[in-house]
């Protein structure tokens, strides 16, 4: 694995789920810029190829395309088999893929609820399980970073499946962190606030709604995908070598109860 040793992740192999756009794409760019070889997962191969083309080359070899639906057991096996075969292994897993479907909770469709849980919870479990099996077999001290959400803490009416799924992610992270800490494997999460990505196109492209979103954030702006990628990088790096089972909120202060900025309660 020869590569430029001056870069932070030189020689490291990173698998990122949901890397075809948004935060996953920005995270792939971040790791490739820092010298890592990256395996890109998503459901559509053509979209992943476009991202692959954009990434800076690294001397360790080509970045890898590993398409597949992470909610399916067979697909996750195939995603890991391809990534491990082509890169010689995986050192860092970024569980990023996730989605949400809005509905008043009294009308929520079972298939929508189960679909969100299948990707946001089962998909994270299957990906972590595959990584852990690989690391235990090969003696790799791997690192997992899961992309959660401020909604693992803040309730999100009309998004019951999403809130439930991110609450579950918090306990997946803490449970796996405890179970594997003694074997040198670290598991952490980043919890983004409101980030400018395609998932949020309803307000990102509407100046009035964008302002409304910004006004609720103590730092008065939404975040960028690169803000989240940098936090992922920290939790995957040796700078956080003594951190496990934690969620790093990257939210411009959204979880600080902004309504209490000026005293109104006493
Ligand atoms: P996005 O919709 O732009 O990207 C999601 C990615 O996941 C896409 O590449 C999509 O193809 C992929 N994906 C979805 N289902 C998949 C599946 N079954 N198998 C494989 N890939 C699949 O979303 P984003 O805003 O970049 O969000 C990424 C993550 O960040 C999600 O987990 C989301 O919950 C979380 N998050 C986003 C925000 C935000 O404001 N954008 C806030 C908090 C948390």
Coordinates of C-alpha atoms and ligand atoms in Angstrom, one line a residue:
X1 CA 0.0 0.0 0.0
X2 CA 2.4 2.7 -1.1
X3 CA 1.0 6.2 -1.2
X4 CA 1.9 9.7 -0.2
X5 CA 2.7 9.4 3.5
X6 CA 2.3 13.1 4.1
X7 CA -1.4 12.8 3.8
X8 CA -3.6 12.0 6.8
X9 CA -5.2 8.9 5.5
X10 CA -2.5 7.6 3.2
X11 CA -2.6 3.8 2.9
X12 CA -6.1 3.7 4.5
X13 CA -9.0 2.0 2.8
X14 CA -12.4 3.5 3.3
X15 CA -15.8 2.1 2.4
X16 CA -18.6 4.7 2.3
X17 CA -22.3 3.8 1.9
X18 CA -24.6 6.2 0.1
X19 CA -21.7 7.9 -1.7
X20 CA -23.5 8.9 -4.9
X21 CA -24.4 12.4 -3.7
X22 CA -24.7 14.8 -0.7
X23 CA -22.8 14.1 2.5
X24 CA -21.5 10.7 1.2
X25 CA -20.0 12.2 -1.9
X26 CA -18.4 15.0 0.1
X27 CA -17.0 12.4 2.5
X28 CA -15.5 10.4 -0.4
X29 CA -13.9 13.6 -1.7
X30 CA -12.5 14.4 1.8
X31 CA -10.9 11.0 2.3
X32 CA -9.5 10.8 -1.3
X33 CA -8.0 14.3 -0.8
X34 CA -6.4 13.0 2.4
X35 CA -4.8 10.1 0.5
X36 CA -7.2 7.3 1.2
X37 CA -8.4 4.7 -1.3
X38 CA -12.2 4.8 -1.3
X39 CA -14.9 2.3 -2.1
X40 CA -18.1 4.0 -3.2
X41 CA -21.4 2.4 -2.4
X42 CA -24.9 3.5 -3.6
X43 CA -27.7 1.9 -5.5
X44 CA -26.9 3.3 -9.0
X45 CA -23.6 2.4 -10.6
X46 CA -23.8 5.2 -13.2
X47 CA -24.0 7.9 -10.4
X48 CA -21.1 6.3 -8.5
X49 CA -19.0 6.4 -11.7
X50 CA -19.5 10.1 -11.9
X51 CA -18.3 10.6 -8.3
X52 CA -15.4 8.2 -8.9
X53 CA -14.3 10.4 -11.9
X54 CA -14.3 13.5 -9.6
X55 CA -12.0 12.0 -6.9
X56 CA -8.3 12.8 -6.8
X57 CA -6.2 9.8 -7.8
X58 CA -4.2 8.1 -5.0
X59 CA -1.0 6.0 -5.6
X60 CA -2.4 2.9 -3.8
X61 CA -4.8 2.2 -6.7
X62 CA -8.1 3.1 -8.3
X63 CA -11.1 4.1 -6.2
X64 CA -13.7 1.3 -6.2
X65 CA -17.3 1.1 -7.2
X66 CA -19.3 -1.2 -4.9
X67 CA -23.0 -0.8 -5.8
X68 CA -25.9 -2.4 -3.9
X69 CA -28.8 -1.9 -1.6
X70 CA -27.5 -1.9 2.0
X71 CA -30.9 -3.0 3.4
X72 CA -30.3 -6.4 1.7
X73 CA -28.1 -9.0 3.3
X74 CA -26.8 -10.5 0.1
X75 CA -26.0 -7.1 -1.3
X76 CA -24.0 -6.1 1.7
X77 CA -22.0 -9.3 1.5
X78 CA -21.3 -8.5 -2.2
X79 CA -20.4 -4.8 -1.4
X80 CA -17.8 -5.9 1.2
X81 CA -16.5 -8.8 -0.9
X82 CA -15.8 -6.4 -3.9
X83 CA -14.3 -3.7 -1.7
X84 CA -12.0 -6.1 0.2
X85 CA -11.0 -7.9 -3.0
X86 CA -10.1 -4.8 -5.0
X87 CA -8.5 -2.7 -2.2
X88 CA -7.0 -5.7 -0.2
X89 CA -9.1 -4.8 2.8
X90 CA -11.2 -2.1 4.5
X91 CA -9.9 -0.1 7.5
X92 CA -12.7 2.5 7.9
X93 CA -16.5 2.1 7.4
X94 CA -18.6 5.2 6.9
X95 CA -22.3 4.2 7.3
X96 CA -23.8 7.2 5.6
X97 CA -26.8 6.0 3.5
X98 CA -30.2 7.0 4.8
X99 CA -33.5 8.5 3.9
X100 CA -36.8 9.8 5.2
X101 CA -40.4 9.9 4.2
X102 CA -42.9 12.5 5.6
X103 CA -46.4 11.7 6.8
X104 CA -48.7 12.6 9.6
X105 CA -48.1 9.7 12.0
X106 CA -51.8 8.6 12.0
X107 CA -51.5 8.0 8.3
X108 CA -48.0 6.4 8.1
X109 CA -47.8 3.5 5.7
X110 CA -46.3 0.4 7.2
X111 CA -44.2 -0.1 4.0
X112 CA -42.8 3.4 4.4
X113 CA -42.0 2.9 8.0
X114 CA -40.4 -0.4 7.4
X115 CA -38.5 0.9 4.3
X116 CA -36.9 3.7 6.4
X117 CA -36.0 1.3 9.2
X118 CA -34.6 -1.2 6.6
X119 CA -32.0 1.3 5.3
X120 CA -31.3 3.5 8.3
X121 CA -31.2 0.7 10.9
X122 CA -30.9 -2.8 9.3
X123 CA -28.5 -1.3 6.7
X124 CA -26.2 0.1 9.4
X125 CA -26.3 -3.2 11.3
X126 CA -25.5 -5.3 8.2
X127 CA -22.7 -3.0 7.2
X128 CA -21.2 -2.9 10.7
X129 CA -21.5 -6.7 11.0
X130 CA -19.6 -7.3 7.7
X131 CA -16.9 -4.8 8.7
X132 CA -16.5 -6.4 12.2
X133 CA -16.2 -10.0 10.7
X134 CA -13.5 -8.8 8.3
X135 CA -11.6 -6.9 11.1
X136 CA -11.7 -9.8 13.6
X137 CA -10.6 -12.3 10.9
X138 CA -7.7 -10.0 9.7
X139 CA -6.8 -8.5 13.1
X140 CA -7.5 -5.0 11.8
X141 CA -8.2 -2.2 14.4
X142 CA -11.0 -0.7 12.3
X143 CA -13.1 2.4 12.8
X144 CA -16.8 2.9 12.1
X145 CA -18.4 6.3 11.8
X146 CA -22.2 6.3 11.4
X147 CA -24.1 9.3 10.0
X148 CA -26.9 9.8 12.5
X149 CA -28.9 13.0 12.8
X150 CA -29.8 15.6 15.4
X151 CA -33.1 13.7 15.3
X152 CA -31.6 10.9 17.4
X153 CA -32.2 13.5 20.1
X154 CA -34.7 16.1 18.9
X155 CA -38.2 14.7 18.0
X156 CA -39.2 15.1 14.4
X157 CA -43.0 15.1 14.0
X158 CA -44.3 13.8 10.6
X159 CA -41.1 11.8 10.3
X160 CA -41.7 9.0 12.8
X161 CA -39.7 6.3 11.0
X162 CA -36.7 8.6 10.6
X163 CA -36.7 9.7 14.3
X164 CA -37.1 6.1 15.4
X165 CA -34.3 5.0 13.1
X166 CA -31.8 7.6 14.3
X167 CA -32.7 6.8 17.9
X168 CA -31.8 3.2 17.2
X169 CA -28.5 4.2 15.5
X170 CA -27.4 5.9 18.8
X171 CA -27.8 2.6 20.6
X172 CA -26.1 0.6 17.8
X173 CA -23.1 2.9 18.1
X174 CA -22.9 2.7 21.9
X175 CA -23.5 -1.1 22.0
X176 CA -20.9 -1.9 19.3
X177 CA -18.4 0.5 20.8
X178 CA -18.6 -1.3 24.2
X179 CA -18.6 -4.7 22.7
X180 CA -15.4 -4.2 20.6
X181 CA -13.5 -1.5 22.6
X182 CA -11.1 -4.1 24.1
X183 CA -10.2 -5.3 20.6
X184 CA -9.1 -1.8 19.4
X185 CA -12.2 -1.2 17.2
X186 CA -13.8 2.2 17.6
X187 CA -17.4 3.1 16.8
X188 CA -18.7 6.7 16.8
X189 CA -21.4 8.8 15.1
X190 CA -21.7 12.2 13.6
X191 CA -25.1 13.9 14.0
X192 CA -25.7 16.6 11.4
X193 CA -28.2 19.4 11.8
X194 CA -29.7 21.0 8.7
X195 CA -27.3 20.4 5.8
X196 CA -27.4 21.6 2.2
X197 CA -27.9 18.4 0.3
X198 CA -30.4 16.9 -2.2
X199 CA -32.4 15.3 0.6
X200 CA -33.3 18.9 1.6
X201 CA -34.1 20.3 -1.9
X202 CA -37.5 21.5 -0.7
X203 CA -35.9 24.3 1.3
X204 CA -32.5 24.5 -0.2
X205 CA -33.8 25.9 -3.5
X206 CA -36.5 28.2 -2.0
X207 CA -34.9 31.5 -0.7
X208 CA -37.8 32.1 1.8
X209 CA -37.7 28.6 3.2
X210 CA -33.9 28.7 3.3
X211 CA -34.1 31.9 5.4
X212 CA -36.7 30.2 7.7
X213 CA -34.4 27.3 8.2
X214 CA -31.4 29.5 8.9
X215 CA -33.3 31.6 11.4
X216 CA -33.8 28.5 13.6
X217 CA -30.1 27.7 13.8
X218 CA -28.1 29.5 16.5
X219 CA -25.2 30.0 14.0
X220 CA -27.8 31.4 11.5
X221 CA -26.8 29.2 8.6
X222 CA -27.3 25.6 7.5
X223 CA -24.2 23.4 7.3
X224 CA -22.4 22.2 4.3
X225 CA -21.6 18.6 3.4
X226 CA -17.9 19.4 3.9
X227 CA -18.6 20.3 7.6
X228 CA -19.8 16.8 8.1
X229 CA -17.1 15.1 6.1
X230 CA -14.4 16.9 8.3
X231 CA -16.1 15.6 11.5
X232 CA -16.2 12.1 10.0
X233 CA -12.5 12.4 9.2
X234 CA -11.7 13.4 12.8
X235 CA -13.6 10.4 14.2
X236 CA -11.9 8.0 11.8
X237 CA -8.4 9.4 12.5
X238 CA -5.9 8.8 15.2
X239 CA -6.6 12.3 16.6
X240 CA -9.7 10.7 18.2
X241 CA -7.8 7.5 19.2
X242 CA -9.3 7.6 22.7
X243 CA -12.9 8.3 21.6
X244 CA -15.5 5.6 21.2
X245 CA -19.3 5.3 21.6
X246 CA -19.8 9.0 21.1
X247 CA -22.0 11.1 18.9
X248 CA -20.5 14.4 17.7
X249 CA -23.2 16.9 16.9
X250 CA -22.3 19.0 13.9
X251 CA -25.3 21.3 13.9
X252 CA -24.5 25.0 14.2
X253 CA -25.9 24.9 17.8
X254 CA -29.2 23.3 16.9
X255 CA -29.2 21.0 19.9
X256 CA -28.5 23.9 22.3
X257 CA -32.2 24.8 22.7
X258 CA -31.9 28.1 20.7
X259 CA -35.2 29.4 22.2
X260 CA -33.3 29.9 25.4
X261 CA -30.7 32.2 23.9
X262 CA -32.6 35.2 25.5
X263 CA -34.2 34.7 28.8
X264 CA -38.0 34.3 28.7
X265 CA -38.6 31.6 31.4
X266 CA -37.7 33.4 34.7
Ligands
LIG1 P1 -28.9 12.2 0.1 O1 -30.3 11.8 -0.2 O2 -28.3 13.3 -0.7 O3 -27.9 10.9 -0.1 C1 -28.3 9.7 0.5 C2 -27.4 8.6 -0.2 O4 -27.8 7.4 0.3 C3 -27.6 8.6 -1.7 O5 -26.3 8.3 -2.3 C4 -28.5 7.4 -1.9 O6 -28.4 6.8 -3.1 C5 -28.0 6.5 -0.8 N1 -28.9 5.4 -0.4 C6 -30.2 5.6 0.0 N2 -30.7 4.3 0.2 C7 -29.8 3.4 0.0 C8 -29.7 2.0 0.0 N3 -30.7 1.3 0.3 N4 -28.5 1.4 -0.3 C9 -27.4 2.2 -0.6 N5 -27.5 3.5 -0.7 C10 -28.6 4.1 -0.4 O7 -28.8 12.5 1.7 P2 -27.8 13.2 2.6 O8 -28.4 14.5 3.0 O9 -26.4 13.3 2.0 O10 -27.8 12.3 3.8 C11 -26.8 11.3 4.1 C12 -27.0 10.9 5.5 O11 -27.0 12.0 6.4 C13 -28.3 10.2 5.9 O12 -28.1 9.1 6.7 C14 -29.1 11.2 6.6 O13 -30.1 10.7 7.4 C15 -28.0 12.0 7.3 N6 -28.4 13.4 7.6 C16 -28.6 14.3 6.7 C17 -29.0 15.6 7.1 C18 -29.2 16.7 6.1 O14 -29.6 17.8 6.5 N7 -28.9 16.5 4.8 C19 -29.2 15.9 8.4 C20 -29.0 14.9 9.4 C21 -28.6 13.6 9.0

